[in-house]
């Protein structure tokens, strides 16, 4: 298949009892491994706690990077967005422990009404924590986000202001800031990798074109097709021969040449749920 990177996300990957085995296996194959984490787990008393230092020691030198979800620079905003209490300092401690063990750390941040005014301070916090890069990601409307859309989704004016602020922040910051779709004004970098450069394996074994297709609002049963499962076929067979993935590839090719402002086919299908079924 030519894969280079295995990404583990959740939920919280560090809650899985075999997380060390997974990382060691990926490392034994010569592949890079990225873990997307909140930096928070449950301890033996079922209380929220920082990541287990012994587990971090076990994966140091084997995991490629940890990517922390840092949605605010203030505990109150962080707790509001994450739906937790008193976890902000625990998350920061997890970052510090990882860095102390020479594990590369990055962060991601999803701009929304609740935190957009804290972006500059979040970037400063990342710099203080020796985080190497922060990526700004799209707010995808599903789960709690969909339930609270009016309270968290940026207005068009707020979005345009954020784009302007990001350009200025990117130019003056001494930390790597990755600005993804749709915030980036560099249209040439908006290349969709769905079902080609990436695939997504759901918790139930279904193989999807990318993480955007995890959203329940994507009408992904096109022409009677549905995702195959790794419990029934090998991943190589699915990647090479899946009628479902091949149909998404055809859609993606047509979509990319049709002049849409929206460059993510998954997001386009979320917003236009009756299209191409």
mmCIF file of C-alpha atoms in Angstrom:
data_model
loop_
_atom_site.group_PDB
_atom_site.id
_atom_site.type_symbol
_atom_site.label_atom_id
_atom_site.label_comp_id
_atom_site.label_asym_id
_atom_site.label_seq_id
_atom_site.Cartn_x
_atom_site.Cartn_y
_atom_site.Cartn_z
ATOM 1 C CA UNK A 1 0.000 0.000 0.000
ATOM 2 C CA UNK A 2 2.944 2.322 0.506
ATOM 3 C CA UNK A 3 1.752 3.620 3.881
ATOM 4 C CA UNK A 4 4.180 5.763 5.867
ATOM 5 C CA UNK A 5 2.154 6.973 8.862
ATOM 6 C CA UNK A 6 -0.303 5.336 11.260
ATOM 7 C CA UNK A 7 -2.442 7.785 13.265
ATOM 8 C CA UNK A 8 -4.238 6.692 16.427
ATOM 9 C CA UNK A 9 -7.153 8.780 17.637
ATOM 10 C CA UNK A 10 -10.330 8.272 19.592
ATOM 11 C CA UNK A 11 -11.847 8.746 22.013
ATOM 12 C CA UNK A 12 -8.623 8.720 23.959
ATOM 13 C CA UNK A 13 -5.981 6.273 22.629
ATOM 14 C CA UNK A 14 -4.142 6.191 25.955
ATOM 15 C CA UNK A 15 -7.180 4.568 27.567
ATOM 16 C CA UNK A 16 -6.616 1.442 25.462
ATOM 17 C CA UNK A 17 -4.876 -1.244 27.482
ATOM 18 C CA UNK A 18 -2.681 -2.262 24.525
ATOM 19 C CA UNK A 19 -1.537 1.190 23.429
ATOM 20 C CA UNK A 20 2.131 0.320 24.077
ATOM 21 C CA UNK A 21 1.816 -2.891 22.036
ATOM 22 C CA UNK A 22 0.282 -0.916 19.168
ATOM 23 C CA UNK A 23 3.095 1.631 19.103
ATOM 24 C CA UNK A 24 5.777 -1.049 19.348
ATOM 25 C CA UNK A 25 4.180 -2.969 16.474
ATOM 26 C CA UNK A 26 3.958 0.106 14.239
ATOM 27 C CA UNK A 27 7.570 0.943 15.078
ATOM 28 C CA UNK A 28 8.672 -2.616 14.232
ATOM 29 C CA UNK A 29 7.238 -2.113 10.732
ATOM 30 C CA UNK A 30 9.350 0.999 10.227
ATOM 31 C CA UNK A 31 6.286 3.253 10.098
ATOM 32 C CA UNK A 32 5.746 6.584 11.825
ATOM 33 C CA UNK A 33 3.052 6.754 14.510
ATOM 34 C CA UNK A 34 1.076 9.828 15.554
ATOM 35 C CA UNK A 35 -1.185 9.775 18.616
ATOM 36 C CA UNK A 36 -3.958 12.358 18.917
ATOM 37 C CA UNK A 37 -4.569 12.791 22.634
ATOM 38 C CA UNK A 38 -6.337 14.978 25.159
ATOM 39 C CA UNK A 39 -3.503 14.274 27.573
ATOM 40 C CA UNK A 40 -6.072 13.043 30.098
ATOM 41 C CA UNK A 41 -6.775 9.487 31.269
ATOM 42 C CA UNK A 42 -8.540 7.849 34.221
ATOM 43 C CA UNK A 43 -6.414 6.596 37.111
ATOM 44 C CA UNK A 44 -7.007 3.501 39.257
ATOM 45 C CA UNK A 45 -9.574 5.449 41.281
ATOM 46 C CA UNK A 46 -11.457 6.355 38.091
ATOM 47 C CA UNK A 47 -10.418 9.990 38.475
ATOM 48 C CA UNK A 48 -9.134 12.103 35.594
ATOM 49 C CA UNK A 49 -5.350 12.282 35.609
ATOM 50 C CA UNK A 50 -2.363 13.171 33.388
ATOM 51 C CA UNK A 51 -0.944 10.515 31.079
ATOM 52 C CA UNK A 52 0.812 7.601 32.769
ATOM 53 C CA UNK A 53 4.529 8.398 32.885
ATOM 54 C CA UNK A 54 5.489 4.716 32.736
ATOM 55 C CA UNK A 55 3.564 4.348 29.469
ATOM 56 C CA UNK A 56 5.248 7.444 28.061
ATOM 57 C CA UNK A 57 8.624 5.950 29.003
ATOM 58 C CA UNK A 58 7.681 2.721 27.220
ATOM 59 C CA UNK A 59 6.873 4.484 23.945
ATOM 60 C CA UNK A 60 9.677 7.062 24.031
ATOM 61 C CA UNK A 61 11.890 6.544 20.994
ATOM 62 C CA UNK A 62 9.158 4.496 19.301
ATOM 63 C CA UNK A 63 6.251 6.901 18.868
ATOM 64 C CA UNK A 64 6.866 9.683 16.342
ATOM 65 C CA UNK A 65 4.804 12.409 17.965
ATOM 66 C CA UNK A 66 1.953 13.167 20.343
ATOM 67 C CA UNK A 67 -0.588 15.720 19.147
ATOM 68 C CA UNK A 68 -2.417 17.343 22.055
ATOM 69 C CA UNK A 69 -5.877 18.874 21.905
ATOM 70 C CA UNK A 70 -5.316 22.385 23.279
ATOM 71 C CA UNK A 71 -8.514 24.363 22.781
ATOM 72 C CA UNK A 72 -7.881 27.302 25.115
ATOM 73 C CA UNK A 73 -5.300 29.059 27.235
ATOM 74 C CA UNK A 74 -7.564 29.564 30.260
ATOM 75 C CA UNK A 75 -8.865 26.767 32.504
ATOM 76 C CA UNK A 76 -12.444 28.064 32.378
ATOM 77 C CA UNK A 77 -12.652 28.107 28.567
ATOM 78 C CA UNK A 78 -10.815 24.790 28.324
ATOM 79 C CA UNK A 79 -13.237 23.119 30.740
ATOM 80 C CA UNK A 80 -16.235 24.594 28.935
ATOM 81 C CA UNK A 81 -15.126 23.258 25.554
ATOM 82 C CA UNK A 82 -13.850 19.894 26.767
ATOM 83 C CA UNK A 83 -16.768 19.274 29.125
ATOM 84 C CA UNK A 84 -14.405 18.516 32.000
ATOM 85 C CA UNK A 85 -13.362 20.073 35.294
ATOM 86 C CA UNK A 86 -9.876 20.828 36.584
ATOM 87 C CA UNK A 87 -8.108 19.125 33.658
ATOM 88 C CA UNK A 88 -6.229 22.068 32.147
ATOM 89 C CA UNK A 89 -3.169 21.708 34.387
ATOM 90 C CA UNK A 90 -3.257 17.921 33.979
ATOM 91 C CA UNK A 91 -3.098 18.320 30.203
ATOM 92 C CA UNK A 92 -0.148 20.698 30.523
ATOM 93 C CA UNK A 93 1.654 18.240 32.812
ATOM 94 C CA UNK A 94 1.206 15.507 30.198
ATOM 95 C CA UNK A 95 2.889 17.740 27.610
ATOM 96 C CA UNK A 96 5.766 18.491 29.982
ATOM 97 C CA UNK A 97 6.289 14.790 30.782
ATOM 98 C CA UNK A 98 6.337 13.891 27.094
ATOM 99 C CA UNK A 99 8.872 16.600 26.306
ATOM 100 C CA UNK A 100 11.036 15.544 29.257
ATOM 101 C CA UNK A 101 11.148 12.069 27.693
ATOM 102 C CA UNK A 102 12.189 13.527 24.328
ATOM 103 C CA UNK A 103 8.833 12.753 22.704
ATOM 104 C CA UNK A 104 7.971 15.282 20.000
ATOM 105 C CA UNK A 105 4.818 17.213 20.895
ATOM 106 C CA UNK A 106 2.413 19.167 18.731
ATOM 107 C CA UNK A 107 -1.010 20.693 19.305
ATOM 108 C CA UNK A 108 -4.213 21.213 17.434
ATOM 109 C CA UNK A 109 -6.766 23.964 17.948
ATOM 110 C CA UNK A 110 -10.287 24.231 16.524
ATOM 111 C CA UNK A 111 -11.390 27.885 16.261
ATOM 112 C CA UNK A 112 -14.920 28.557 17.511
ATOM 113 C CA UNK A 113 -16.824 31.381 19.172
ATOM 114 C CA UNK A 114 -15.778 30.161 22.609
ATOM 115 C CA UNK A 115 -12.020 30.272 22.039
ATOM 116 C CA UNK A 116 -11.220 32.344 18.955
ATOM 117 C CA UNK A 117 -10.195 35.330 21.094
ATOM 118 C CA UNK A 118 -7.654 33.154 22.924
ATOM 119 C CA UNK A 119 -5.795 31.975 19.829
ATOM 120 C CA UNK A 120 -2.789 34.250 20.243
ATOM 121 C CA UNK A 121 -2.455 33.223 23.891
ATOM 122 C CA UNK A 122 -2.800 29.543 22.939
ATOM 123 C CA UNK A 123 0.103 29.965 20.519
ATOM 124 C CA UNK A 124 2.109 31.581 23.329
ATOM 125 C CA UNK A 125 1.196 28.711 25.651
ATOM 126 C CA UNK A 126 2.400 26.190 23.077
ATOM 127 C CA UNK A 127 5.687 28.043 22.833
ATOM 128 C CA UNK A 128 6.051 28.005 26.645
ATOM 129 C CA UNK A 129 5.368 24.256 26.687
ATOM 130 C CA UNK A 130 8.005 23.642 23.978
ATOM 131 C CA UNK A 131 5.385 22.356 21.559
ATOM 132 C CA UNK A 132 6.903 22.281 18.086
ATOM 133 C CA UNK A 133 3.816 23.012 15.981
ATOM 134 C CA UNK A 134 0.173 23.988 16.302
ATOM 135 C CA UNK A 135 -2.381 23.065 13.634
ATOM 136 C CA UNK A 136 -5.646 24.929 13.212
ATOM 137 C CA UNK A 137 -8.404 22.547 12.220
ATOM 138 C CA UNK A 138 -11.928 22.812 10.885
ATOM 139 C CA UNK A 139 -14.885 22.620 13.263
ATOM 140 C CA UNK A 140 -16.864 19.587 12.073
ATOM 141 C CA UNK A 141 -20.521 19.654 13.069
ATOM 142 C CA UNK A 142 -21.271 16.361 14.754
ATOM 143 C CA UNK A 143 -21.815 15.149 18.308
ATOM 144 C CA UNK A 144 -21.644 17.917 20.919
ATOM 145 C CA UNK A 145 -20.609 20.438 18.259
ATOM 146 C CA UNK A 146 -23.793 19.840 16.262
ATOM 147 C CA UNK A 147 -25.925 20.112 19.395
ATOM 148 C CA UNK A 148 -24.373 23.504 20.202
ATOM 149 C CA UNK A 149 -23.848 24.857 16.683
ATOM 150 C CA UNK A 150 -25.379 28.289 17.320
ATOM 151 C CA UNK A 151 -23.165 28.857 20.358
ATOM 152 C CA UNK A 152 -19.857 27.740 18.860
ATOM 153 C CA UNK A 153 -19.804 28.090 15.049
ATOM 154 C CA UNK A 154 -18.036 31.195 13.739
ATOM 155 C CA UNK A 155 -20.067 33.689 11.744
ATOM 156 C CA UNK A 156 -18.840 34.659 8.278
ATOM 157 C CA UNK A 157 -17.467 37.957 9.636
ATOM 158 C CA UNK A 158 -15.692 36.167 12.494
ATOM 159 C CA UNK A 159 -14.237 33.679 10.029
ATOM 160 C CA UNK A 160 -12.852 36.420 7.763
ATOM 161 C CA UNK A 161 -11.404 38.269 10.742
ATOM 162 C CA UNK A 162 -9.748 35.062 11.913
ATOM 163 C CA UNK A 163 -8.170 34.560 8.483
ATOM 164 C CA UNK A 164 -6.678 38.060 8.647
ATOM 165 C CA UNK A 165 -5.462 37.574 12.222
ATOM 166 C CA UNK A 166 -3.900 34.230 11.316
ATOM 167 C CA UNK A 167 -1.878 35.689 8.495
ATOM 168 C CA UNK A 168 -0.423 38.307 10.834
ATOM 169 C CA UNK A 169 0.164 35.761 13.598
ATOM 170 C CA UNK A 170 1.811 33.318 11.204
ATOM 171 C CA UNK A 171 4.217 35.977 9.972
ATOM 172 C CA UNK A 172 5.394 37.103 13.414
ATOM 173 C CA UNK A 173 5.305 33.868 15.427
ATOM 174 C CA UNK A 174 8.415 31.777 16.064
ATOM 175 C CA UNK A 175 6.410 28.557 16.343
ATOM 176 C CA UNK A 176 5.293 26.500 13.358
ATOM 177 C CA UNK A 177 1.606 27.232 12.676
ATOM 178 C CA UNK A 178 -0.182 24.985 10.213
ATOM 179 C CA UNK A 179 -3.336 26.525 8.825
ATOM 180 C CA UNK A 180 -5.580 23.904 7.282
ATOM 181 C CA UNK A 181 -8.685 23.983 5.105
ATOM 182 C CA UNK A 182 -10.762 26.152 4.994
ATOM 183 C CA UNK A 183 -8.810 28.785 6.937
ATOM 184 C CA UNK A 184 -5.782 28.803 4.665
ATOM 185 C CA UNK A 185 -5.860 31.365 1.875
ATOM 186 C CA UNK A 186 -3.341 29.297 -0.108
ATOM 187 C CA UNK A 187 -5.750 27.448 -2.407
ATOM 188 C CA UNK A 188 -2.874 25.572 -4.088
ATOM 189 C CA UNK A 189 -2.328 23.638 -0.853
ATOM 190 C CA UNK A 190 -5.953 22.455 -0.653
ATOM 191 C CA UNK A 191 -5.483 18.924 -1.969
ATOM 192 C CA UNK A 192 -7.996 16.282 -0.921
ATOM 193 C CA UNK A 193 -6.350 12.952 -0.037
ATOM 194 C CA UNK A 194 -9.572 11.036 0.729
ATOM 195 C CA UNK A 195 -9.316 7.356 -0.296
ATOM 196 C CA UNK A 196 -5.959 8.009 -1.973
ATOM 197 C CA UNK A 197 -3.304 9.451 0.318
ATOM 198 C CA UNK A 198 -5.238 8.424 3.416
ATOM 199 C CA UNK A 199 -7.924 6.071 4.667
ATOM 200 C CA UNK A 200 -9.696 5.894 8.015
ATOM 201 C CA UNK A 201 -10.508 2.730 9.966
ATOM 202 C CA UNK A 202 -13.446 3.193 12.332
ATOM 203 C CA UNK A 203 -13.755 1.525 15.713
ATOM 204 C CA UNK A 204 -16.074 -1.082 14.146
ATOM 205 C CA UNK A 205 -13.584 -1.983 11.401
ATOM 206 C CA UNK A 206 -15.269 -0.054 8.580
ATOM 207 C CA UNK A 207 -12.789 1.497 6.134
ATOM 208 C CA UNK A 208 -13.677 5.077 5.176
ATOM 209 C CA UNK A 209 -12.029 7.518 2.735
ATOM 210 C CA UNK A 210 -10.925 9.871 5.536
ATOM 211 C CA UNK A 211 -11.901 11.043 9.012
ATOM 212 C CA UNK A 212 -14.566 13.425 7.638
ATOM 213 C CA UNK A 213 -16.622 10.386 6.655
ATOM 214 C CA UNK A 214 -16.912 9.315 10.306
ATOM 215 C CA UNK A 215 -19.565 12.002 10.598
ATOM 216 C CA UNK A 216 -23.048 10.500 10.775
ATOM 217 C CA UNK A 217 -24.332 13.338 8.583
ATOM 218 C CA UNK A 218 -22.347 12.095 5.589
ATOM 219 C CA UNK A 219 -24.672 10.034 3.426
ATOM 220 C CA UNK A 220 -22.002 7.484 2.527
ATOM 221 C CA UNK A 221 -24.169 4.709 1.037
ATOM 222 C CA UNK A 222 -23.867 5.791 -2.581
ATOM 223 C CA UNK A 223 -25.546 3.674 -5.283
ATOM 224 C CA UNK A 224 -26.142 0.932 -2.735
ATOM 225 C CA UNK A 225 -22.445 0.800 -1.821
ATOM 226 C CA UNK A 226 -21.220 0.758 1.749
ATOM 227 C CA UNK A 227 -17.793 0.631 3.423
ATOM 228 C CA UNK A 228 -16.111 -2.756 3.700
ATOM 229 C CA UNK A 229 -14.771 -4.001 7.021
ATOM 230 C CA UNK A 230 -11.321 -5.272 7.962
ATOM 231 C CA UNK A 231 -13.157 -8.052 9.817
ATOM 232 C CA UNK A 232 -14.239 -9.431 6.436
ATOM 233 C CA UNK A 233 -11.422 -8.469 4.034
ATOM 234 C CA UNK A 234 -7.749 -7.574 4.278
ATOM 235 C CA UNK A 235 -6.925 -3.878 4.357
ATOM 236 C CA UNK A 236 -4.835 -4.216 1.186
ATOM 237 C CA UNK A 237 -7.745 -5.855 -0.624
ATOM 238 C CA UNK A 238 -10.125 -3.115 0.522
ATOM 239 C CA UNK A 239 -7.748 -0.319 -0.474
ATOM 240 C CA UNK A 240 -7.119 -1.769 -3.918
ATOM 241 C CA UNK A 241 -10.501 -3.257 -4.804
ATOM 242 C CA UNK A 242 -13.241 -1.591 -2.749
ATOM 243 C CA UNK A 243 -16.138 -0.500 -4.979
ATOM 244 C CA UNK A 244 -17.076 2.010 -2.301
ATOM 245 C CA UNK A 245 -13.611 3.616 -2.119
ATOM 246 C CA UNK A 246 -13.317 3.570 -5.904
ATOM 247 C CA UNK A 247 -16.633 5.397 -6.205
ATOM 248 C CA UNK A 248 -15.467 8.030 -3.708
ATOM 249 C CA UNK A 249 -12.274 8.398 -5.750
ATOM 250 C CA UNK A 250 -14.369 9.035 -8.859
ATOM 251 C CA UNK A 251 -16.504 11.564 -6.993
ATOM 252 C CA UNK A 252 -13.395 13.248 -5.615
ATOM 253 C CA UNK A 253 -11.863 13.600 -9.070
ATOM 254 C CA UNK A 254 -15.040 15.160 -10.462
ATOM 255 C CA UNK A 255 -15.399 17.332 -7.378
ATOM 256 C CA UNK A 256 -11.838 18.697 -7.540
ATOM 257 C CA UNK A 257 -12.280 19.775 -11.161
ATOM 258 C CA UNK A 258 -15.695 21.380 -10.716
ATOM 259 C CA UNK A 259 -14.534 24.668 -9.179
ATOM 260 C CA UNK A 260 -16.128 24.260 -5.724
ATOM 261 C CA UNK A 261 -14.972 26.769 -3.102
ATOM 262 C CA UNK A 262 -15.231 23.928 -0.570
ATOM 263 C CA UNK A 263 -12.220 21.683 -1.192
ATOM 264 C CA UNK A 264 -13.118 18.846 1.212
ATOM 265 C CA UNK A 265 -15.490 16.384 -0.439
ATOM 266 C CA UNK A 266 -16.500 14.935 2.930
ATOM 267 C CA UNK A 267 -17.447 18.359 4.266
ATOM 268 C CA UNK A 268 -19.275 19.163 1.032
ATOM 269 C CA UNK A 269 -21.359 16.002 1.398
ATOM 270 C CA UNK A 270 -22.101 16.871 5.028
ATOM 271 C CA UNK A 271 -23.456 20.240 3.936
ATOM 272 C CA UNK A 272 -25.288 18.792 0.913
ATOM 273 C CA UNK A 273 -26.598 15.490 2.222
ATOM 274 C CA UNK A 274 -28.734 14.757 -0.806
ATOM 275 C CA UNK A 275 -25.898 14.985 -3.347
ATOM 276 C CA UNK A 276 -24.690 12.006 -5.394
ATOM 277 C CA UNK A 277 -26.643 9.261 -3.668
#
